[in-house]
Coordinates of C-alpha atoms and ligand atoms in Angstrom, one line a residue:
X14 CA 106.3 89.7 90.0
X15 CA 109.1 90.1 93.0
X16 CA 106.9 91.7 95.7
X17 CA 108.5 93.7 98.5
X18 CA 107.2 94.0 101.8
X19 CA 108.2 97.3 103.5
X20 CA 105.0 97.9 105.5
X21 CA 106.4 96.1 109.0
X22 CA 104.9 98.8 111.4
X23 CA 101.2 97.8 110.4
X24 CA 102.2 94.0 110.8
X25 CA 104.8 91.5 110.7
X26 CA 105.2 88.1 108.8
X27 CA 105.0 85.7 111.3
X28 CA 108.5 83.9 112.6
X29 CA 108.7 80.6 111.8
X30 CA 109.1 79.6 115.2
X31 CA 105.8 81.5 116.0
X32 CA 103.7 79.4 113.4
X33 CA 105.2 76.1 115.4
X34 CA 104.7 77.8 118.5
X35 CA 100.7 78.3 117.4
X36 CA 100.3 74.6 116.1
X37 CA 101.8 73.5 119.5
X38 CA 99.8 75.0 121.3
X39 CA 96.4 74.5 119.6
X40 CA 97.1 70.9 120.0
X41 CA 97.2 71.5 124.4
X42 CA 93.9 72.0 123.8
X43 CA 93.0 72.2 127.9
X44 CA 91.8 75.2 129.8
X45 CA 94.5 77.0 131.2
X46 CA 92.1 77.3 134.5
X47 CA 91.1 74.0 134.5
X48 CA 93.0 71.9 137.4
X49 CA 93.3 68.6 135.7
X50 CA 96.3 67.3 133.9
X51 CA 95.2 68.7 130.8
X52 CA 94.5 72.2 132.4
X53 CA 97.9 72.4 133.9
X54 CA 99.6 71.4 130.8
X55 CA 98.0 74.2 128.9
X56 CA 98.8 76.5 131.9
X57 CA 102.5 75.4 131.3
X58 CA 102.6 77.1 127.7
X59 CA 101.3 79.9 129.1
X60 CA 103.0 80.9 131.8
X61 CA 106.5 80.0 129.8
X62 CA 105.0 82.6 127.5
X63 CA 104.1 85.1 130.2
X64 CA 108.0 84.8 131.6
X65 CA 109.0 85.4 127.8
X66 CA 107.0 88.3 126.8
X67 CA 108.0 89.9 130.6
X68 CA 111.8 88.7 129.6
X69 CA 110.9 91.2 126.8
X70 CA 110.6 94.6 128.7
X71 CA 112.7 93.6 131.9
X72 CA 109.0 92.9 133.8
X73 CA 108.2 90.6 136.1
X74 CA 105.5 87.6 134.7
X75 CA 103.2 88.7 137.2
X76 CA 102.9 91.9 135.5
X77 CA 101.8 90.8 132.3
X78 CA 98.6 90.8 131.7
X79 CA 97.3 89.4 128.2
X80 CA 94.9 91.2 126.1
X81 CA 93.5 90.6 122.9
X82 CA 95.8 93.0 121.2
X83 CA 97.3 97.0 121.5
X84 CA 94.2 98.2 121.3
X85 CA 92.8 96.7 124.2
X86 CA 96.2 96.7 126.3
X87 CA 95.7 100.7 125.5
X88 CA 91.8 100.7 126.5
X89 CA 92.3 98.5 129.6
X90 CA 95.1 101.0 130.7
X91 CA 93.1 104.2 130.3
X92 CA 90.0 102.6 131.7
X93 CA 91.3 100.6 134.0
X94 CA 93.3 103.1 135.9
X95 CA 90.3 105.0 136.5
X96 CA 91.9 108.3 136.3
X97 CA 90.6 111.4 135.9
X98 CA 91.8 114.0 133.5
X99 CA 93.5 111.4 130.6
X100 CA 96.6 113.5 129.0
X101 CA 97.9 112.2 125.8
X102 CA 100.2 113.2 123.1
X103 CA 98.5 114.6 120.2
X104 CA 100.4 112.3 118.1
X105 CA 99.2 108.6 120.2
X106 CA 97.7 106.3 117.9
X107 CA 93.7 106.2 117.6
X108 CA 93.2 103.7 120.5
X109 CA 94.7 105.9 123.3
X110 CA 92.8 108.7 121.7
X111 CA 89.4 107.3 121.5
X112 CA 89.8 104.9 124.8
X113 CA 87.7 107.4 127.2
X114 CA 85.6 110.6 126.6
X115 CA 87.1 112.8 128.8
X116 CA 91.0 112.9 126.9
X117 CA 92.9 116.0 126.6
X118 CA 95.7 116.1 124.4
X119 CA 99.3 117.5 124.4
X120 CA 100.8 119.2 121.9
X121 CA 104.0 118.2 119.9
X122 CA 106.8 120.0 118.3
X123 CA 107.6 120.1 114.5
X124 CA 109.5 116.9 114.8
X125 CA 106.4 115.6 116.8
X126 CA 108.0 115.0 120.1
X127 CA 105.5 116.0 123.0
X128 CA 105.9 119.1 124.8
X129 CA 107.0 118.6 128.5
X130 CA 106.1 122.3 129.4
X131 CA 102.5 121.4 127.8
X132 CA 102.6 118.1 129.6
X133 CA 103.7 120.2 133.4
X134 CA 101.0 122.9 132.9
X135 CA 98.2 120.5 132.7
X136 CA 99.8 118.6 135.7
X137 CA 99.9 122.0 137.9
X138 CA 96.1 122.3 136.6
X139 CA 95.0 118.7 137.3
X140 CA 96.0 117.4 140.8
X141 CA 96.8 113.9 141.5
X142 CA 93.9 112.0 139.7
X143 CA 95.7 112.2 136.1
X144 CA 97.0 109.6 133.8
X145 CA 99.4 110.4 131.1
X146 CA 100.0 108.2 128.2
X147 CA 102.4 109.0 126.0
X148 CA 103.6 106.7 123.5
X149 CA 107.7 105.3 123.0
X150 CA 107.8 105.1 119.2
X151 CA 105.4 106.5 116.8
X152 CA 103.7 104.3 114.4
X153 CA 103.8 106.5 111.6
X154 CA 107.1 108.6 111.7
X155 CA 109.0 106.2 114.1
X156 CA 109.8 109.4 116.4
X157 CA 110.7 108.3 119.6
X158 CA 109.2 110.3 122.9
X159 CA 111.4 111.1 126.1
X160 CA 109.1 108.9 127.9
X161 CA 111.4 108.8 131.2
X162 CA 110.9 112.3 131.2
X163 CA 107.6 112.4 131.2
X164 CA 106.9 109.9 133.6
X165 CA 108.9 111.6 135.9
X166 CA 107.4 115.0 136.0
X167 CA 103.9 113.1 135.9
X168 CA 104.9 111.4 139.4
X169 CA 105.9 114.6 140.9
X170 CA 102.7 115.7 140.3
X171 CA 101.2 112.2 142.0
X172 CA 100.0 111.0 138.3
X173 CA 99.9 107.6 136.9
X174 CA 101.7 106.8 133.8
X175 CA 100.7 104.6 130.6
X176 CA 103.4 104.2 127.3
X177 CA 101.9 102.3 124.0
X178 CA 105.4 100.6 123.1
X179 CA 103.6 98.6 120.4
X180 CA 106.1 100.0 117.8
X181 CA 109.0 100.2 119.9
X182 CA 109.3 96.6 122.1
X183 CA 111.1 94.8 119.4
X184 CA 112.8 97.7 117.7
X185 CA 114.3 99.3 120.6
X186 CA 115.7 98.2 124.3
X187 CA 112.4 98.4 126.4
X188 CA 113.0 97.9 130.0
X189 CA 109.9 99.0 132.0
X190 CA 111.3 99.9 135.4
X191 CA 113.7 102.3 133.6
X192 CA 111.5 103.6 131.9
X193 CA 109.7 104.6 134.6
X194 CA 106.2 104.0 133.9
X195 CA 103.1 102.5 135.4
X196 CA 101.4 100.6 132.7
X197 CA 103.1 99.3 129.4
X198 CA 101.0 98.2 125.9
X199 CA 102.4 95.6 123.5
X200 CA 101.2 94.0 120.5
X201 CA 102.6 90.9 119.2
X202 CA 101.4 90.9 115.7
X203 CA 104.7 93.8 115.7
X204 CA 107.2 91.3 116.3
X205 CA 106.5 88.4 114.0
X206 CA 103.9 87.4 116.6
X207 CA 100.1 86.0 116.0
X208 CA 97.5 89.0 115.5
X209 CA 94.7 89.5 118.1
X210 CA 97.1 88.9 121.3
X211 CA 99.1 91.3 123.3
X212 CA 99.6 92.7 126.6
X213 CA 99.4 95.0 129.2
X214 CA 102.6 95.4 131.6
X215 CA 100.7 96.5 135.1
X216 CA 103.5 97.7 137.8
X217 CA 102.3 95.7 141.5
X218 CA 101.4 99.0 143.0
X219 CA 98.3 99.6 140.2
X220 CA 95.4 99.2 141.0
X221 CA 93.6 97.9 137.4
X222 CA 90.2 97.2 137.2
X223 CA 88.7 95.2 134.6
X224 CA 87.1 96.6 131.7
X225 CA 86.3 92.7 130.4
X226 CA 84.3 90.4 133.5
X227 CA 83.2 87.5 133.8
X228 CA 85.5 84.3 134.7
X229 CA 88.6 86.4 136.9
X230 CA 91.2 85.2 134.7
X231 CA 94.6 86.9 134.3
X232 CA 94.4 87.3 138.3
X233 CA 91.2 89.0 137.7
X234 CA 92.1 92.1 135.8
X235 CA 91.1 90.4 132.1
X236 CA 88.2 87.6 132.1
X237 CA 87.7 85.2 129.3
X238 CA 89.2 82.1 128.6
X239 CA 93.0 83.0 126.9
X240 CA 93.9 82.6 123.9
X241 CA 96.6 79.8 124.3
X242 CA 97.8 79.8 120.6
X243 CA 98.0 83.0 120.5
X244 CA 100.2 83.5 123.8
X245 CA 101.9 81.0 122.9
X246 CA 103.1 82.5 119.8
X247 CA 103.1 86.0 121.0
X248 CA 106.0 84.3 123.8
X249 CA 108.6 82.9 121.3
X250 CA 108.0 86.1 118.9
X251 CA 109.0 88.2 122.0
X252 CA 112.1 85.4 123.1
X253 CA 113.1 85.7 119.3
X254 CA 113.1 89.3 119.1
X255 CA 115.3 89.8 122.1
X256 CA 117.5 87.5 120.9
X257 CA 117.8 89.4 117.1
X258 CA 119.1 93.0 117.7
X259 CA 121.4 93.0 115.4
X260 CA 118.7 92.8 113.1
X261 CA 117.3 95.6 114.1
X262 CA 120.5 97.7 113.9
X263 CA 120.9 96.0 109.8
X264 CA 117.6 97.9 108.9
X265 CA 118.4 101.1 110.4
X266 CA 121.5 100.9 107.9
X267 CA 119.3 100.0 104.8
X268 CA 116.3 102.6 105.9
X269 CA 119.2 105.7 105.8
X270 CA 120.5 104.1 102.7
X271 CA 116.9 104.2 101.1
X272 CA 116.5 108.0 102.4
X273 CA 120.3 109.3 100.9
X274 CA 119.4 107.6 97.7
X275 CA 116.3 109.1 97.4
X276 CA 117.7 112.8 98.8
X277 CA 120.0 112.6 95.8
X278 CA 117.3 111.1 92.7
X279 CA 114.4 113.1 94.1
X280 CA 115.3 116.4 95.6
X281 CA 112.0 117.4 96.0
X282 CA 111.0 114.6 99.0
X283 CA 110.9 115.4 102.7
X284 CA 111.8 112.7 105.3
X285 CA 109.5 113.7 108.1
X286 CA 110.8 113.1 111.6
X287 CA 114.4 113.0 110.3
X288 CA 116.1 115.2 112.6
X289 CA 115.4 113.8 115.8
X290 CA 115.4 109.9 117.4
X291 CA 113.7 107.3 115.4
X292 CA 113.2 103.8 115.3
X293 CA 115.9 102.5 112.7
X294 CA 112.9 100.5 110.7
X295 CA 110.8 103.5 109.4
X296 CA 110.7 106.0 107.0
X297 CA 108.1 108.8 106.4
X298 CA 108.7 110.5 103.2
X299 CA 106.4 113.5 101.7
X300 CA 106.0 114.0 98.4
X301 CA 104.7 117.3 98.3
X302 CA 101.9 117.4 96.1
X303 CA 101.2 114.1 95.0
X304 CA 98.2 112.7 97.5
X305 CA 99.3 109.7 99.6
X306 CA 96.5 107.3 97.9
X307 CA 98.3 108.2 94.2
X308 CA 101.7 107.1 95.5
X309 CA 100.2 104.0 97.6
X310 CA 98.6 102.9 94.0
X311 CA 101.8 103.2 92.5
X312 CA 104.2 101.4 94.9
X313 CA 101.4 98.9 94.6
X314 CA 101.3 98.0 90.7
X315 CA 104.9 98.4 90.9
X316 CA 105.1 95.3 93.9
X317 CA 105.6 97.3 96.8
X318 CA 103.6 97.1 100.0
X319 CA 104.2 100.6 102.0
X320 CA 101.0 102.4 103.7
X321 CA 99.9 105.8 104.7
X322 CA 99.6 107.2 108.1
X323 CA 98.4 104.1 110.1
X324 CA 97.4 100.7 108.7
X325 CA 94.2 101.2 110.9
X326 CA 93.4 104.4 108.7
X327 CA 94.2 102.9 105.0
X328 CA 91.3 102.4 102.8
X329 CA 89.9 105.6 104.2
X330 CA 93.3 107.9 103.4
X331 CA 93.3 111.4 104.8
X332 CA 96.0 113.6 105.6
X333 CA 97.3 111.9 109.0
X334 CA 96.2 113.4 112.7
X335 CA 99.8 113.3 113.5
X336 CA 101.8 114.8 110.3
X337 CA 99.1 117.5 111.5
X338 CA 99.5 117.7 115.0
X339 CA 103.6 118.3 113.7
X340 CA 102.3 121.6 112.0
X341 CA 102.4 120.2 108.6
X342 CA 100.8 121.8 105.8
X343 CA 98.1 119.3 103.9
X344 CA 100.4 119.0 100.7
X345 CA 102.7 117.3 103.4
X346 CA 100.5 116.3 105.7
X347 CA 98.5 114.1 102.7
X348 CA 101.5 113.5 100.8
X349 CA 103.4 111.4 103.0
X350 CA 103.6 107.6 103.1
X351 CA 105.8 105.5 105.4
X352 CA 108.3 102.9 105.0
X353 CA 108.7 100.2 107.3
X354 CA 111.8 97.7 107.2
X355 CA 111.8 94.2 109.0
X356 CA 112.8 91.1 109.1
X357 CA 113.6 89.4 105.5
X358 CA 113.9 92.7 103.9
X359 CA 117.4 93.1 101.8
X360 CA 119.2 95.6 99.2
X361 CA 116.9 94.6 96.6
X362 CA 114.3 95.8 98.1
X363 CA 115.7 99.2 98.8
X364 CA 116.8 99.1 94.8
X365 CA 113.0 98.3 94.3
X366 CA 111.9 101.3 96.4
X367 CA 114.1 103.9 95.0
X368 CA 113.4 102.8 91.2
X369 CA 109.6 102.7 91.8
X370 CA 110.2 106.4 93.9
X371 CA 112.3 107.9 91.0
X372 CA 109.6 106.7 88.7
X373 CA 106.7 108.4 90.3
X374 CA 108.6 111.8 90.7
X375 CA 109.5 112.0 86.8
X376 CA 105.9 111.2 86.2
X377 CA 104.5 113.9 88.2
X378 CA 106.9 116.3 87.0
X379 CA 106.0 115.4 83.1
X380 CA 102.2 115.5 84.0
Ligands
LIG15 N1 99.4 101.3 119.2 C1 100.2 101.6 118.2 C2 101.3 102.6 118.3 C3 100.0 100.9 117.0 O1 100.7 101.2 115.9 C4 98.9 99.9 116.9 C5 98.6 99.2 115.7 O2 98.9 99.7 114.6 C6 98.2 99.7 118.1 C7 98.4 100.4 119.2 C8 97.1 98.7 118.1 O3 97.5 97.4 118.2 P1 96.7 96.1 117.8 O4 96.7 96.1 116.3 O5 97.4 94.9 118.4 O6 95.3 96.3 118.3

C-alpha cells in the first residue's frame, strides 16, 4: 500500500545529509573534552554544529547550549532561570507546563493566541522575579504567538523571557535577538534532525544554572558527556533547513489546497486556528462528532499517518488541553486531528487525504 506521511509536527524523516552526518560522526569517536588529538577532533564536529544550529536562529555559538531534546531545553529554561512566579500560555506544550510546580497559566483567545492583557496583569501582580514562556508556533494548531510582544511587556516589568520554537525554527524565520527573548528551545528531530538532541539558546546576560551536574560541560550549564552523533546531525539538519525555504513556502500552498478541497467535499469540518497566523505545514481539522481515535484508525487502514493533539499524548487520546484552553466544546475539542506537511510530501498525498476524509464523512453520515 502507498503510505503517506502527514504527521511532520510529531517528527521528521531524517535528511539524508543528517544520516551521513550521524555515521561521521560516530566514527570521531573521541571525547569532545578530552585534549588529545582525538578529543579535539571530535570537538571540531561539534563546535561546526554549534555555529550551524546558532546560524539557525541568528545566535551566537556561545549561546547554544545542547540538551537532550525540547523537553529538556524547556525544563532547563524554567529551572534554570530560577524564577519565581513561571507564566505560561495555556496552550504551551506539556513540558513547559509540567517543568516546575509553581506555573501559572495564561489564557488564550478563540484562535488560541495568548492574552497580553492576561499576560500584563500577572506582570503588575508579580514583580521582577517572573519568567514568561510563551511558545512561537503551536504544535497542534500551528498558531503562531506575538512573541515580540510579549517579551517586551515582560521586560518592562523586569521579567525574563523563555519561547519553545520547537515547531517554528525550521518552518518560519527565527532570529532570536528580534525576537526579543531571553532563552530559546529547539528540537532537532523537527527539522529532519536525529531524536534525543536539541538545544537551548541562553542570551550572555542569563544567568542558567544547571539542572544536570556532574562533568561542567557545555561551559558548565549542561554536564554529561555530548552526544556527538547527535549534534552532529542536529547541525546539518539546522544548515539544511535554512537553506530550504522555499520548501516551506510549497507546503503552505498544498496544506490550503488540502483545507479548500475538503471545505467544498465535507461542509461539515472546521479548520481550527484558520483565521489567524499559522505555520504553512499544519492543519487542524474537527470533525464534529466523530472522536479523534475513530478518525486516526481510519486514516490509518487507509495509509495515512496524521495524529491527534500531540504525538506525546497519542495512545492515550483525549480531547486536547489546548483545543480546550481555545473555548472549544468536546465534540470539537475530541474531534479534531492535525495535519502536518514536510519535506517529500506531494499532490498525491493531498489526493490521498481528501479521498480517505470524504470517505469517513459519508460513512458517518450513513451510520
Ligand atoms: N515543544 C513542542 C512545542 C513540541 O511540539 C515538542 C515535541 O513534540 C517538544 C517541545 C518536545 O521536544 P522533544 O521531543 O525534542 O523532547
Amino acid at each position: 500500500m502507498t503510505r503517506s506521511y502527514l504527521d511532520h509536527n510529531a517528527t521528521t524523516p531524517p535528511r539524508p545529509e543528517t544520516v551521513a552526518a550521524v555515521a561521521r560522526a560516530l566514527a570521531e569517536w573521541g571525547n569532545p573534552s578530552s585534549v588529545h588529538e582525538a578529543g579535539r577532533a571530535a570537538r571540531r564536529v561539534m563546535e561546526t554544529a554549534r555555529m550551524q544550529v546558532a546560524g539557525l536562529v541568528g545566535a551566537a555559538p556561545a549561546d547554544v547550549v545542547f540538551t537532550s531534546g525540547g523537553t529538556e531545553a524547556n525544563t532547563l529554561a524554567l529551572r534554570g532561570c530560577g524564577r519565581d512566579p513561571i507564566l505560561v500560555s495555556a496552550v504551551e506544550h506539556p513540558s513547559v507546563l509540567e517543568a516546575a510546580e509553581r506555573i501559572q497559566t495564561l489564557p488564550v483567545d478563540g484562535d488560541g493566541i495568548v492574552d497580553l492583557d492576561a499576560l500584563r496583569g500577572a506582570l503588575r501582580n508579580t514583580g521582577k522575579g517572573a519568567i514568561v514562556s510563551i511558545m512561537l508556533a503551536n504544535n497542534e494548531t500551528g498558531v503562531i504567538q506575538p512573541v515580540s510582544e510579549a517579551a517586551a511587556l515582560a521586560h518592562e516589568h523586569g521579567a525574563l523571557v523563555h519561547c519553545d520554537a520547537v515547531q517554528a525554527a525550521a518552518r518560519m524565520p527565527v532570529d532570536f535577538r528580534t525576537l526579543g527573548v531571553d532563552v530559546l528551545s529547539l528540537s532537532a528531530h523537527k527539522m529532519g534532525g536525529p531524536k534525543g538532541v536539541g538545544a537551548l539558546i541562553v542570551a550572555d546576560h542569563v544567568r542558567l544554572a544547571p539542572i544536570i551536574r556532574g562533568g561542567g560541560q557545555e561551559r558548565g550549564r549542561r554536564s554529561g558527556t555530548e552526544n556527538l552523533p547527535g549534534i552532529a546531525g542536529f547541525g546539518v539538519a539546522a544548515a539544511s533547513a535554512e537553506d530550504s525555504r522555499d520548501t516551506v513556502l510549497g507546503l503552505a500552498a498544498m496544506r490550503d489546497a488540502l483545507e479548500t478541497r475538503i471545505a467544498e467535499q465535507v461542509p461539515a469540518a472546521r479548520v481550527i486556528g484558520g483565521e489567524v497566523a499559522r505555520l504553512g505545514n499544519t492543519s487542524c481539522l474537527a470533525l464534529p462528532g466523530v472522536p479523534a481515535e475513530t478518525q486516526l484508525m481510519h486514516f490509518d487502514l487507509a495509509g495515512i499517518a496524521v495524529s491527534a493533539g500531540s504525538a506525546c499524548s497519542s495512545g492515550k487520546v483525549k480531547a486536547s488541553h489546548v483545543l480546550r484552553a481555545m473555548g472549544l466544546p468536546d465534540d470539537i475539542a475530541g474531534c479534531a486531528i492535525r495535519v502536518s506537511l514536510g519535506d517529500g510530501n506531494d499532490s498525491a498525498d493531498i489526493d490521498r487525504f481528501v479521498a480517505a476524509y470524504r470517505t469517513l464523512a459519508a460513512r458517518v453520515q450513513a451510520a
